[in-house]
Coordinates of C-alpha atoms and ligand atoms in Angstrom, one line a residue:
X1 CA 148.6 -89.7 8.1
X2 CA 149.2 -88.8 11.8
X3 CA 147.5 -85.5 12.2
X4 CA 143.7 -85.2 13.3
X5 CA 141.6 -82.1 13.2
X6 CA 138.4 -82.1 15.5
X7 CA 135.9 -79.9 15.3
X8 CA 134.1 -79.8 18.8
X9 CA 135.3 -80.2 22.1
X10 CA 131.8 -82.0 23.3
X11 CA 132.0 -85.3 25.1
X12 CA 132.3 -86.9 21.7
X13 CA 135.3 -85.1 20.3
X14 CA 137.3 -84.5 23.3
X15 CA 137.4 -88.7 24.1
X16 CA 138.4 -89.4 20.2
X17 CA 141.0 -86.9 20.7
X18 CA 142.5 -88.1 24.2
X19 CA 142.2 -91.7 22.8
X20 CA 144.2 -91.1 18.9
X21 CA 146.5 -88.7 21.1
X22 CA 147.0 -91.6 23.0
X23 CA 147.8 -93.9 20.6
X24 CA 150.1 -91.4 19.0
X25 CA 148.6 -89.8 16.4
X26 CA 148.5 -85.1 16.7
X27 CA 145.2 -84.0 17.3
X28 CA 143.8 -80.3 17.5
X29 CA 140.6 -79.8 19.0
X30 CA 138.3 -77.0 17.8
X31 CA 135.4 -75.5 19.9
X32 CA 133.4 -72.4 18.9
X33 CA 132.4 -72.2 22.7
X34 CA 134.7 -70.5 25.3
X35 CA 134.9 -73.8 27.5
X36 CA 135.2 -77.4 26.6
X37 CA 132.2 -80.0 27.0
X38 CA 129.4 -79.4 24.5
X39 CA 126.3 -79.3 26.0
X40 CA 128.1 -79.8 29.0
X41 CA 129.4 -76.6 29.7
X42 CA 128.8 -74.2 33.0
X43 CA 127.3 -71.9 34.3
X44 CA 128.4 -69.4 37.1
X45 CA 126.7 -66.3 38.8
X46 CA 126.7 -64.5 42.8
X47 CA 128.1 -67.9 43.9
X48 CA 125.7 -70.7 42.3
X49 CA 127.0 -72.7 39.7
X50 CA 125.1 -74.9 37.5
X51 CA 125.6 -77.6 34.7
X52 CA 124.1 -76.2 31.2
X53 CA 123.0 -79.9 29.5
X54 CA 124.0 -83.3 31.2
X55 CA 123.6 -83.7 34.7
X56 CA 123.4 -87.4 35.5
X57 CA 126.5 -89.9 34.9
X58 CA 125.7 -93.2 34.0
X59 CA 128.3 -96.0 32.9
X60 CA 131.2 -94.2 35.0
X61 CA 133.4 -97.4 33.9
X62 CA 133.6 -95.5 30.5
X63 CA 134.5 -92.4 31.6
X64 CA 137.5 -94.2 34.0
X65 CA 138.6 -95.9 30.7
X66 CA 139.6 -93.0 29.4
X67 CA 141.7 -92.1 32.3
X68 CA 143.4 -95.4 32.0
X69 CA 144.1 -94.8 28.2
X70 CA 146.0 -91.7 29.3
X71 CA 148.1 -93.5 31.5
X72 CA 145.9 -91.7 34.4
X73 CA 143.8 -92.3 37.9
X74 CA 140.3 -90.7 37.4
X75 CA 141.1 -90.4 41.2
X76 CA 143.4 -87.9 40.7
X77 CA 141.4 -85.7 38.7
X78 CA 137.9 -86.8 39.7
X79 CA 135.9 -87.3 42.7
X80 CA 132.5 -89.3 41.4
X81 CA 129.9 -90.3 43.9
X82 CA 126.7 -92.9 43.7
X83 CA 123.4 -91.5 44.2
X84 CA 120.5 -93.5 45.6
X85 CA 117.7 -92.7 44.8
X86 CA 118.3 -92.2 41.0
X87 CA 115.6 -90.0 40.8
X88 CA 112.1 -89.1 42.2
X89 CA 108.7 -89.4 39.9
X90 CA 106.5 -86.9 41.0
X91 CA 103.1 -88.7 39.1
X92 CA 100.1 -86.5 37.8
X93 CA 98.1 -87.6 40.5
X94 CA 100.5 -86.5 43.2
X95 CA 102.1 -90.0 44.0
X96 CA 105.6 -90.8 43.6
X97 CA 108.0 -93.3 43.3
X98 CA 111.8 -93.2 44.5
X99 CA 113.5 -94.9 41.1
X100 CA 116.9 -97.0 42.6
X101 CA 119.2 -99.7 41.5
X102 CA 118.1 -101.8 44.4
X103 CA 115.4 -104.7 43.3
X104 CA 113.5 -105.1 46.5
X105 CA 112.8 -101.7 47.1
X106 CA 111.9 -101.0 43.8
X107 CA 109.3 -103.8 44.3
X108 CA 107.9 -102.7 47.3
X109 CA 107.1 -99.2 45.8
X110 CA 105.9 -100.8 43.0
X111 CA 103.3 -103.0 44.8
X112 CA 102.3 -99.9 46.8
X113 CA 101.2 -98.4 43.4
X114 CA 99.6 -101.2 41.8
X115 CA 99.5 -104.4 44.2
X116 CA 100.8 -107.6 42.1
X117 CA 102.8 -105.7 39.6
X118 CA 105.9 -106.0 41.5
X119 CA 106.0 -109.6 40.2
X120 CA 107.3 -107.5 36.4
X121 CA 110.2 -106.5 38.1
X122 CA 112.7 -108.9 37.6
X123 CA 111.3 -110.5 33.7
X124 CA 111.5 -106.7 32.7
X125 CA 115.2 -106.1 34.0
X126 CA 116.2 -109.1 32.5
X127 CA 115.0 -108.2 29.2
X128 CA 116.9 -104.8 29.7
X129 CA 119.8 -106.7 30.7
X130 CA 119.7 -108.8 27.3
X131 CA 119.5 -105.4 25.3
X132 CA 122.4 -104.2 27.5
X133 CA 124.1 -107.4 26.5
X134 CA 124.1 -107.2 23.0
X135 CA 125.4 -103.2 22.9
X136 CA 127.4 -103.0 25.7
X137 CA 128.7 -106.6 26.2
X138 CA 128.8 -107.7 23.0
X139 CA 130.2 -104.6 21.6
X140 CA 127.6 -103.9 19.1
X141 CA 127.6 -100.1 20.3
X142 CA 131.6 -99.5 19.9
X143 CA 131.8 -100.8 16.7
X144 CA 131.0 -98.9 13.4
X145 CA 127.2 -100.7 12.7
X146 CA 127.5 -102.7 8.9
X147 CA 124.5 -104.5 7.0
X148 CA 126.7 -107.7 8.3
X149 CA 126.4 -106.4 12.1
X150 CA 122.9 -106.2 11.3
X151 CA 122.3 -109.4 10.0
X152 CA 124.3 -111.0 12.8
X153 CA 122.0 -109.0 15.6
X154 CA 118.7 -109.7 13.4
X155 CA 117.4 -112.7 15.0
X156 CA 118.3 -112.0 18.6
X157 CA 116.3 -108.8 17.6
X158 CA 113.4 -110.4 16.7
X159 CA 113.6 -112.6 19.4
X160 CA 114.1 -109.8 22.1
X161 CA 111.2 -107.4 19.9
X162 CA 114.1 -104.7 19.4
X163 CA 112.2 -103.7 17.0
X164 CA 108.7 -102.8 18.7
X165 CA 108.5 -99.0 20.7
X166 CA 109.8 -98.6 24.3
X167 CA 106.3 -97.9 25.4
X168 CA 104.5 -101.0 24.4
X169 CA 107.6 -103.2 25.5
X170 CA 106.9 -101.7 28.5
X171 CA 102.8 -102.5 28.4
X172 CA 103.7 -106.0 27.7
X173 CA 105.0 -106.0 31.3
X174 CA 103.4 -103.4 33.2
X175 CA 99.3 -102.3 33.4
X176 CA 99.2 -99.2 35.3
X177 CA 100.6 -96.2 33.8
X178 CA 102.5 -94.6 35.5
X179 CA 104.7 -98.0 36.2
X180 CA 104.4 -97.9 32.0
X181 CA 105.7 -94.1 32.0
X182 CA 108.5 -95.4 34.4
X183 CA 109.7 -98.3 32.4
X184 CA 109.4 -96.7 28.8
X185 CA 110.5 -92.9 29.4
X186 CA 114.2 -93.4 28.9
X187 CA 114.3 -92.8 25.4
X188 CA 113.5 -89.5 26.7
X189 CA 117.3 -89.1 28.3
X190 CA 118.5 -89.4 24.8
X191 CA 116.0 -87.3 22.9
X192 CA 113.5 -89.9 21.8
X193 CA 109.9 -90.3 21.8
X194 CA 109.1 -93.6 23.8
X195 CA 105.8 -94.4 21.4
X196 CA 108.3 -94.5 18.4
X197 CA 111.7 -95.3 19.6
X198 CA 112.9 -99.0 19.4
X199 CA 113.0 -101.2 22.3
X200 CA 116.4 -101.9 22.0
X201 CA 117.1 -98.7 24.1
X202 CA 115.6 -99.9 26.9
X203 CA 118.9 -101.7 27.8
X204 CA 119.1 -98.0 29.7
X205 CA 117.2 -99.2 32.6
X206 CA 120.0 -102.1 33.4
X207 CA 122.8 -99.9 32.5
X208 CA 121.9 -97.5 35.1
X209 CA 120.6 -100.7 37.5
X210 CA 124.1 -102.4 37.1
X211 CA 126.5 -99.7 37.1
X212 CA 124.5 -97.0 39.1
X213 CA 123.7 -93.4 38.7
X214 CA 126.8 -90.8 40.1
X215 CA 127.4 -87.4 40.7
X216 CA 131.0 -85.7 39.6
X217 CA 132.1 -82.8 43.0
X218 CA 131.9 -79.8 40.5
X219 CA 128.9 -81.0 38.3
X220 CA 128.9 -82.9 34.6
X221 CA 131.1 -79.9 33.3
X222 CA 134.4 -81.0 35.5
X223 CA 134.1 -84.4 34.0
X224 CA 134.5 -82.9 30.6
X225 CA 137.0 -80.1 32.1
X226 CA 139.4 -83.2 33.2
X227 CA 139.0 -84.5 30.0
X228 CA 140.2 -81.9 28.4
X229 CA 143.1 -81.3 31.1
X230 CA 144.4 -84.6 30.5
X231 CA 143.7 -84.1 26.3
X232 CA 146.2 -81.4 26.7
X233 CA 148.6 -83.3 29.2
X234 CA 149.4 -85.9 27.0
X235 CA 149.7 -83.8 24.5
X236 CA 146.9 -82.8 22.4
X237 CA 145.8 -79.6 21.5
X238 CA 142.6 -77.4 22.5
X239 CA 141.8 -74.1 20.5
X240 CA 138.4 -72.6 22.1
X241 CA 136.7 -69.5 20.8
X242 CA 137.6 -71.1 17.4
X243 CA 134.6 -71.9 15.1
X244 CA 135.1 -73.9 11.6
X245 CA 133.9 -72.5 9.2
X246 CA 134.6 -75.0 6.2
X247 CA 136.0 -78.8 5.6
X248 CA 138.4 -78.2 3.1
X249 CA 138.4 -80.7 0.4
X250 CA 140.1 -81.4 -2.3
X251 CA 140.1 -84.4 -4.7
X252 CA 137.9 -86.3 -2.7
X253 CA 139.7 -86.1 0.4
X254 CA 139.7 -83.7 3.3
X255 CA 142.6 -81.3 3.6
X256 CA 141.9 -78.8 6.3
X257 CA 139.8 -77.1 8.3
X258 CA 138.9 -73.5 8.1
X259 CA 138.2 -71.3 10.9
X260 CA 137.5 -68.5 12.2
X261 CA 141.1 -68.5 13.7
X262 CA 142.7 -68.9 10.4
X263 CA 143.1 -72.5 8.1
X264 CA 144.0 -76.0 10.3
X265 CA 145.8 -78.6 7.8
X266 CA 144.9 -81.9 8.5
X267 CA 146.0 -85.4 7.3
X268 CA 142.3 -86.7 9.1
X269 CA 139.3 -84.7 9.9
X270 CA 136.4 -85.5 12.6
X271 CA 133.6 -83.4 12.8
X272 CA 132.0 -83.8 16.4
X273 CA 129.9 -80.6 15.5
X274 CA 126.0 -81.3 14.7
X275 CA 125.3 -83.7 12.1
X276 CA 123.0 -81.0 10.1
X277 CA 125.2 -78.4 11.1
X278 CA 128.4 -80.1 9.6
X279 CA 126.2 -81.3 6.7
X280 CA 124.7 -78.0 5.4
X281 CA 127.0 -75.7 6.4
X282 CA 130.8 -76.6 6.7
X283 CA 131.1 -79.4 3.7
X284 CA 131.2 -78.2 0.4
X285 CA 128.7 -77.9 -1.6
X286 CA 129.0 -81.1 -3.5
X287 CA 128.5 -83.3 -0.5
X288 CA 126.3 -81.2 1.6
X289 CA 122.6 -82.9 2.1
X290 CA 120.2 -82.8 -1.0
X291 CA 116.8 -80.9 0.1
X292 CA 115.6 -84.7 -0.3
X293 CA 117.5 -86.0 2.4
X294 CA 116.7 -82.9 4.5
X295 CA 113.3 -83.5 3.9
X296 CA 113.7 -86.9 5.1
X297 CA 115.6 -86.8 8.2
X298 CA 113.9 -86.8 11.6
X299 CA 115.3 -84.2 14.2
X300 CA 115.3 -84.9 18.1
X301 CA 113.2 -82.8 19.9
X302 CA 114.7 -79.3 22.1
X303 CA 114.4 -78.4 25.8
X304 CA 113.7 -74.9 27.8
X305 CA 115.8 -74.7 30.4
X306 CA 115.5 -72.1 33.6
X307 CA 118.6 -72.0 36.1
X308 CA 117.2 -70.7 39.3
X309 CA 119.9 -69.8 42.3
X310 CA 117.3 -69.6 45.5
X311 CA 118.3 -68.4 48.7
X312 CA 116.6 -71.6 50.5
X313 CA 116.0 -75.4 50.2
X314 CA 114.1 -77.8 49.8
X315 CA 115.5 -81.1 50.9
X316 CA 111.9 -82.8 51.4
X317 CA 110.7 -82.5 48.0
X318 CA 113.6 -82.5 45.8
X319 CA 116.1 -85.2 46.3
X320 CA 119.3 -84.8 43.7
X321 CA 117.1 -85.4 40.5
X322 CA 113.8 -85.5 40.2
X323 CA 111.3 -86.0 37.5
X324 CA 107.4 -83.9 37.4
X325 CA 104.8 -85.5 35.5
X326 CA 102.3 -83.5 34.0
X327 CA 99.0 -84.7 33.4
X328 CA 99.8 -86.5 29.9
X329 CA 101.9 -88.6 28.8
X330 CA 101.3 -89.6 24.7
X331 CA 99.7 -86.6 24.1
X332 CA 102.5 -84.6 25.2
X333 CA 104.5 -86.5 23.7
X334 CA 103.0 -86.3 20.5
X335 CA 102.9 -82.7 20.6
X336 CA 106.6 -81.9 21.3
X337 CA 107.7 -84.4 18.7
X338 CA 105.3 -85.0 16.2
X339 CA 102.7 -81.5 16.1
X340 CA 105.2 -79.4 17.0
X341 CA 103.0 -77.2 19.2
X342 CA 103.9 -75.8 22.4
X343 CA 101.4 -77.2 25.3
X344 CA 99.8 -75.8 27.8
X345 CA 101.0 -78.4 30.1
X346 CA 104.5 -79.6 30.2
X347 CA 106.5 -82.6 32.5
X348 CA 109.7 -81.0 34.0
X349 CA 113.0 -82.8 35.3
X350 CA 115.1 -81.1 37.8
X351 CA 118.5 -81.5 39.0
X352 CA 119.2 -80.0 42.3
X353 CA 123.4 -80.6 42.9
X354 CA 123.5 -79.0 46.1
X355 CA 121.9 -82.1 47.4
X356 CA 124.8 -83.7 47.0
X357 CA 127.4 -80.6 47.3
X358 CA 126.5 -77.8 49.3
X359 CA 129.3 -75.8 48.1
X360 CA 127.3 -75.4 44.8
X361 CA 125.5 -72.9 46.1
X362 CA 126.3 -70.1 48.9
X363 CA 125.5 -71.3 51.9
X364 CA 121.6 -71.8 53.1
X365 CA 120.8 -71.8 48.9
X366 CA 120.0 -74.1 46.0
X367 CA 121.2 -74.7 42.8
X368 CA 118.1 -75.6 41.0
X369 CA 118.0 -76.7 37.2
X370 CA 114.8 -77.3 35.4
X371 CA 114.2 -78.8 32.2
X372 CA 111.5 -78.7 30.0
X373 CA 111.5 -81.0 26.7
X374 CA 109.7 -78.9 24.2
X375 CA 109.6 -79.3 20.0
X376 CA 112.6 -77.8 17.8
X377 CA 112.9 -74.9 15.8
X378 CA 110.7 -76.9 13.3
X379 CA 107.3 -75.4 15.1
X380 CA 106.8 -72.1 15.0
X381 CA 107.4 -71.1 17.9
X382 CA 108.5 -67.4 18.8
X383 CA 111.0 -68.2 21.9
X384 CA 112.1 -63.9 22.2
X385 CA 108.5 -63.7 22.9
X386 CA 107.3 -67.1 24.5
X387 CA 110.2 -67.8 26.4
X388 CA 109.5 -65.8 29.8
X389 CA 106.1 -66.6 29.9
X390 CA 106.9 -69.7 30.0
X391 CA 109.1 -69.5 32.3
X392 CA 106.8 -68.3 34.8
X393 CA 104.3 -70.6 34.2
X394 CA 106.8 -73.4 35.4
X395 CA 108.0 -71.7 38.3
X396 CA 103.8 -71.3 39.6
X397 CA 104.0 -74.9 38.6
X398 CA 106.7 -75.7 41.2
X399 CA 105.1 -74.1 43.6
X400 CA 101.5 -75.6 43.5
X401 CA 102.3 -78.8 41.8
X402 CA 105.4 -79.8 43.5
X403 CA 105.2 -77.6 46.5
X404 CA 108.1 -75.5 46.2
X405 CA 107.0 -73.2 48.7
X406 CA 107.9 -69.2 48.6
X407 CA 110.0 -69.7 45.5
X408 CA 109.2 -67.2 43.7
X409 CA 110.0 -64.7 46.1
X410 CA 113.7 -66.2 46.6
X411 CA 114.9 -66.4 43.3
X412 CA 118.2 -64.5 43.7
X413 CA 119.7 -65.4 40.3
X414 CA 117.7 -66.7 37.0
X415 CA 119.1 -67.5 33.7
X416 CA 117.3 -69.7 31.1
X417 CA 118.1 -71.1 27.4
X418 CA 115.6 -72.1 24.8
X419 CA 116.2 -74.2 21.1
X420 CA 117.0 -71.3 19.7
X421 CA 120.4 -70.5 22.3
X422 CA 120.8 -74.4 21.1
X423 CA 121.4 -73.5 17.4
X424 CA 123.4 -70.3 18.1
X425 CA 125.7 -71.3 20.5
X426 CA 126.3 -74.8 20.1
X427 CA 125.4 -74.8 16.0
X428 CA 122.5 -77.9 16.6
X429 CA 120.3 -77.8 13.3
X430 CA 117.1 -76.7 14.6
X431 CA 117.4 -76.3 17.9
X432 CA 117.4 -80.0 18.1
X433 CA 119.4 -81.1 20.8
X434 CA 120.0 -84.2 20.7
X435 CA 120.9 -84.6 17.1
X436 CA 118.8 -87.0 14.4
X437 CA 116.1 -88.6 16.4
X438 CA 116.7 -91.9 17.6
X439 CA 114.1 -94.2 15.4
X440 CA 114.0 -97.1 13.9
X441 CA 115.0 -96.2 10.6
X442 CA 117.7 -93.2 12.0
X443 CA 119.5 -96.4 14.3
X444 CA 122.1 -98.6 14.0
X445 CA 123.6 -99.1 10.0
X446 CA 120.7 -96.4 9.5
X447 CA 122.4 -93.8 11.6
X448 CA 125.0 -90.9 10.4
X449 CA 128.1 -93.7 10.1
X450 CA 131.1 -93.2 11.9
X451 CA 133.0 -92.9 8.7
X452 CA 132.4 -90.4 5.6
X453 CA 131.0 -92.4 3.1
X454 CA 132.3 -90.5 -0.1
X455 CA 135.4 -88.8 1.7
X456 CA 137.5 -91.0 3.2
X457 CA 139.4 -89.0 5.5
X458 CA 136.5 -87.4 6.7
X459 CA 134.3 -89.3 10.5
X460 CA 132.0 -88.5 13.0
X461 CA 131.8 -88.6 16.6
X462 CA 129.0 -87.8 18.9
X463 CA 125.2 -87.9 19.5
X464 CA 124.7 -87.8 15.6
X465 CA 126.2 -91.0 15.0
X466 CA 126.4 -94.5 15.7
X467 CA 125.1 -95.7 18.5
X468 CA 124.0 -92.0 19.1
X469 CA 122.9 -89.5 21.8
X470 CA 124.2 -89.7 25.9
X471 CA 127.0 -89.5 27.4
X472 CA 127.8 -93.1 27.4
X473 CA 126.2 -93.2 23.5
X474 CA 128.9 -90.5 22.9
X475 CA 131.7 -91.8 24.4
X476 CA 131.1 -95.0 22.7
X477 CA 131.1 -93.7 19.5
X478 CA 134.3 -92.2 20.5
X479 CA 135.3 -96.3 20.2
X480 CA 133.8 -97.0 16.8
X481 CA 135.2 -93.9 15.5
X482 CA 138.3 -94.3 16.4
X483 CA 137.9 -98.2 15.3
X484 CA 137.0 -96.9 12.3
X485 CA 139.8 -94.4 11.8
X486 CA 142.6 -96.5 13.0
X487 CA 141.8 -99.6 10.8
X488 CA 141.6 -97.1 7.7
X489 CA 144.9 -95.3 8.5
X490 CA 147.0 -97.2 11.2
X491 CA 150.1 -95.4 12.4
X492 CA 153.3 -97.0 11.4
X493 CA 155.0 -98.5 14.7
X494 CA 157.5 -95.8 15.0
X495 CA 155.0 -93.3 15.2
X496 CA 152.8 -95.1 18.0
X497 CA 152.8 -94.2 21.5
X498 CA 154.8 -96.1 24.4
X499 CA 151.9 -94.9 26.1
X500 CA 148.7 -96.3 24.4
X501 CA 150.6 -99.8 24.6
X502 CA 151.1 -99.4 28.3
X503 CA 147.2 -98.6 29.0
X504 CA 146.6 -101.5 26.1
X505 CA 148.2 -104.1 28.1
X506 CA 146.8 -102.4 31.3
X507 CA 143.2 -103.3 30.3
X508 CA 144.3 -107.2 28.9
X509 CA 145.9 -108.0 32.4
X510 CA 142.5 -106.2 34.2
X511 CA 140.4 -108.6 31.8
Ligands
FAD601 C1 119.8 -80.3 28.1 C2 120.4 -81.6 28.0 C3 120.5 -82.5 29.1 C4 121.1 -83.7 28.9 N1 121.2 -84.6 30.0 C5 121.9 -85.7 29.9 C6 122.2 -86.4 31.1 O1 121.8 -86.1 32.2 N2 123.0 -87.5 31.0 C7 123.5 -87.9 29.8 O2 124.2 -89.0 29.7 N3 123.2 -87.3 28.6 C8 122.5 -86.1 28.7 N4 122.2 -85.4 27.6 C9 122.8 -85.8 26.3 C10 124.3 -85.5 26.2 O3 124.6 -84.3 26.9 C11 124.7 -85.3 24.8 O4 124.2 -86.4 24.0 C12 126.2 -85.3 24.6 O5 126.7 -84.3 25.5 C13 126.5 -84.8 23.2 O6 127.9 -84.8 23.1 P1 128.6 -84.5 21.7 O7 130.0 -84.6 21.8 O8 128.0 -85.4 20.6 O9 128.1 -83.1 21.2 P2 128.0 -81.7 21.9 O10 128.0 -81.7 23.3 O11 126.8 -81.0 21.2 O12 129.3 -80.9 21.4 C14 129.5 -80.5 20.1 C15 130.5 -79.3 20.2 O13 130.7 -78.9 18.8 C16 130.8 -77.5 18.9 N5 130.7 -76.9 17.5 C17 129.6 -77.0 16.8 N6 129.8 -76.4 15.6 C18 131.1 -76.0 15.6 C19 131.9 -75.3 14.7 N7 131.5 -75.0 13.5 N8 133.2 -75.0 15.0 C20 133.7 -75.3 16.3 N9 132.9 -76.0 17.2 C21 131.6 -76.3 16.8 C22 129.8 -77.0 19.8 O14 130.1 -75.7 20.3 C23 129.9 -78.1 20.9 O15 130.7 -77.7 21.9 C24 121.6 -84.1 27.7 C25 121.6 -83.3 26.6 C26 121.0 -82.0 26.7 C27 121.0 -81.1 25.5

């Protein structure tokens, strides 16, 4: 049982293939896209280049492992550097707040905005930090999640109030809200609404607090680009431009993979593809979801995206990310994830790289990204039709609202991508995409699990399953996977790799 068909070449499929490559198992990689990296892929036009999906790298320690696995130096593939601030809050009334790592300036923003709050500070940290604790510490997010995990974490949960929404963990610390939008929106980063998702992802704040917020030289795609370099290096095999088209299966177990580049035989298959994607449309029809469980599931919610070269910059307004509040908060919420309307008002996040690296733009320019979370294909929403009027709606928005002056008039280059570019070129069920969405009852044992529960040779890695959606959620289901998969079917010595036990002993001696 030694060779391992992937299907998907995101974040998720290309760390479970460099770490079973690794360990000595033969993996093939499969990726309907022309480059590797998922959502992660780039970009490139009259000399701007810009990062399609993921922009800002958190827990950089997991990406280095990876590197280390591979008997590598991220050094020599990667140059990462810290950013500070993490990100500007623009706020609906035209205050902002410069979000950092570092406590006391924090606090003395935070006391500007709302005298006496600063005191939260440090009792809400440390509450993050005991979330971050229990999933990143004590492992609970790089191990498959079972009932018995659960019932092991259930009274720390209770204790902690894991189980209450980000928002009103936040309320119980906070008063004013836009300090209550700033301590509850990270569910956002990972495709949840803050008013439903459970506290337990606020360990988010501390992760980016203790291990910082960074910048890759050649944007969020080179990370996955290096990947997949040293995938191939030790090894392992990448076929882009190839989409699967069925999980073969026979007997109960998984025998190959079809595609669109001819049939894959596999001992072990992993479907990093979209969990309603892979569920509806390459299993068989015997274990493909039951219109109830269709019914049930809860999707993430989608983003419009615009890509806007401009031949100037704006270094006062728009440090490396930046976040622009509109004037609600639940409401819009509740209408991208819950109505399923598209509002008149929207909150944007930008990401502006050549902040940080001029050469991601020609010179005198900027590389401007601009996101705009907005429901998935479940609303009725025409995006052929809506799409450009949208679009120009945000870009009188940047003007006025976050004083983007003359921007208009210097676009050079403008691209932009919508839900439904989500579900045709990266197959996510409904345009959602960041997978199921991140609640209560769609977390932890509840989630997709890592391993097929009626086909045995059959997991899943990536935003759709445990502990779900980010880069650092990915990559860490990379670990339970591959947990999973090596417990079930461990390689006989002779078949395991001089070079996984070197990178194994590598990380004892570090500990
Ligand atoms: C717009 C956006 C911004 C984000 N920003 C951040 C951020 O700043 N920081 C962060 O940490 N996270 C961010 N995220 C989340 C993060 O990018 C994702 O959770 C993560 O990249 C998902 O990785 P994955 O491996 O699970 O799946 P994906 O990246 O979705 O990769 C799945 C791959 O499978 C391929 N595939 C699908 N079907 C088939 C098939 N039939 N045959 C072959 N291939 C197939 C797809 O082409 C795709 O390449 C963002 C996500 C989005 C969408």
């Amino acid at each position: 049982m030694k060779k391992v068909v992937i299907i998907g070449a995101g974040f998720g499929g290309l760390s479970l293939g460099l770490r079973l490559q690794a360990r000595g198992y033969e993996v093939t990689v499969l990726d309907k896209q022309s480059q590797p990296g998922g959502h992660a892929v780039r970009l490139q036009e009259r000399g701007y280049t810009f990062d399609m999906g993921p922009s800002l790298i958190t827990a950089p320690e997991l990406i280095e492992e990876l590197f280390r696995l591979a008997g590598k130096r991220m050094e020599d593939y990667l140059t990462l550097v810290p950013l500070d601030p993490y990100y500007r809050i623009y706020f609906w009334d035209g205050s902002f707040l410069d979000y950092t790592g570092d406590a006391e300036r924090m606090k003395a923003q935070i006391a500007a905005l709302s005298p006496g709050e600063e005191k939260a500070y440090d009792a809400f940290m440390e509450r993050s930090r005991q979330f971050y604790k229990a999933v990143i510490i004590d492992g609970l997010g790089e191990r498959p999640f079972t009932w018995r995990e659960l019932w092991k974490f259930l009274p720390q949960a209770l204790r902690l109030g894991a189980f209450r929404s980000s928002y009103s963990l936040a309320a119980r610390y906070f008063r004013d809200e836009r300090l209550r939008f700033t301590f509850s929106f990270h569910p956002l980063f990972i495709g949840g609404d803050p008013f439903l998702a459970p506290a337990v992802y606020q360990m988010i704040p501390y992760l980016e607090k203790t291990g910082g917020v960074w910048y890759a030289y050649g944007g969020m795609h080179a990370v996955a680009e290096a990947l997949a370099k040293v995938f191939q290096e030790i090894g392992g095999t990448l076929f882009l431009e190839t989409e699967a088209e069925e999980i073969r299966v026979r007997n109960g177990r998984a025998y190959a993979v079809r595609s669109s580049k001819g049939e894959f035989p596999a001992d072990i298959v992993v479907s990093n593809a979209d969990y309603y994607h892979t569920f509806t449309r390459l299993l068989p029809e015997p274990y493909r979801l039951s219109p109830f469980k269709k019914q049930m599931l809860w999707y993430s919610m989608s983003a419009f995206i615009l890509y806007l070269g401009v031949r100037r910059t704006y270094p006062e307004r728009l440090p490396h990310h930046t976040i622009a509040l509109g004037p609600r908060y639940k409401g819009l919420v509740k209408d991208i994830f819950r109505r399923k309307v598209l509002a008149e008002d929207f909150s944007l996040y930008l990401h502006v790289p050549t902040r940080t690296e001029a050469g991601m733009a020609p010179p005198g320019s900027e590389s401007l990204y601009v996101l705009s979370p907005v429901p998935n294909l479940q609303a009725k929403i025409d995006w052929a039709k809506a799409a450009d009027t949208y679009a120009e709606k945000i870009i009188r928005s940047l003007e006025e609202r976050i004083g983007l002056k003359g921007l208009r008039d210097s676009i050079e280059v403008r691209a932009q991508f919508t839900p439904e570019d989500f579900m045709r070129e990266r197959n996510c069920g409904f345009g959602a995409a960041w997978g199921p969405e991140p609640v209560l009852w769609q977390t932890a044992v509840l989630r997709p699990s890592n391993r097929h529960k009626r086909i045995p040779n059959l997991f899943l890695v990536g935003a759709g399953t445990h502990p779900g959606a980010g880069v650092p959620g990915v990559l860490l289901s990379a670990k339970a996977t591959e947990r999973a998969l090596v417990e079930a079917y461990p390689l006989s010595s002779r078949s395991q790799s001089k070079l996984y036990e070197g990178a194994a002993f590598l990380e004892l001696r570090e500990r």
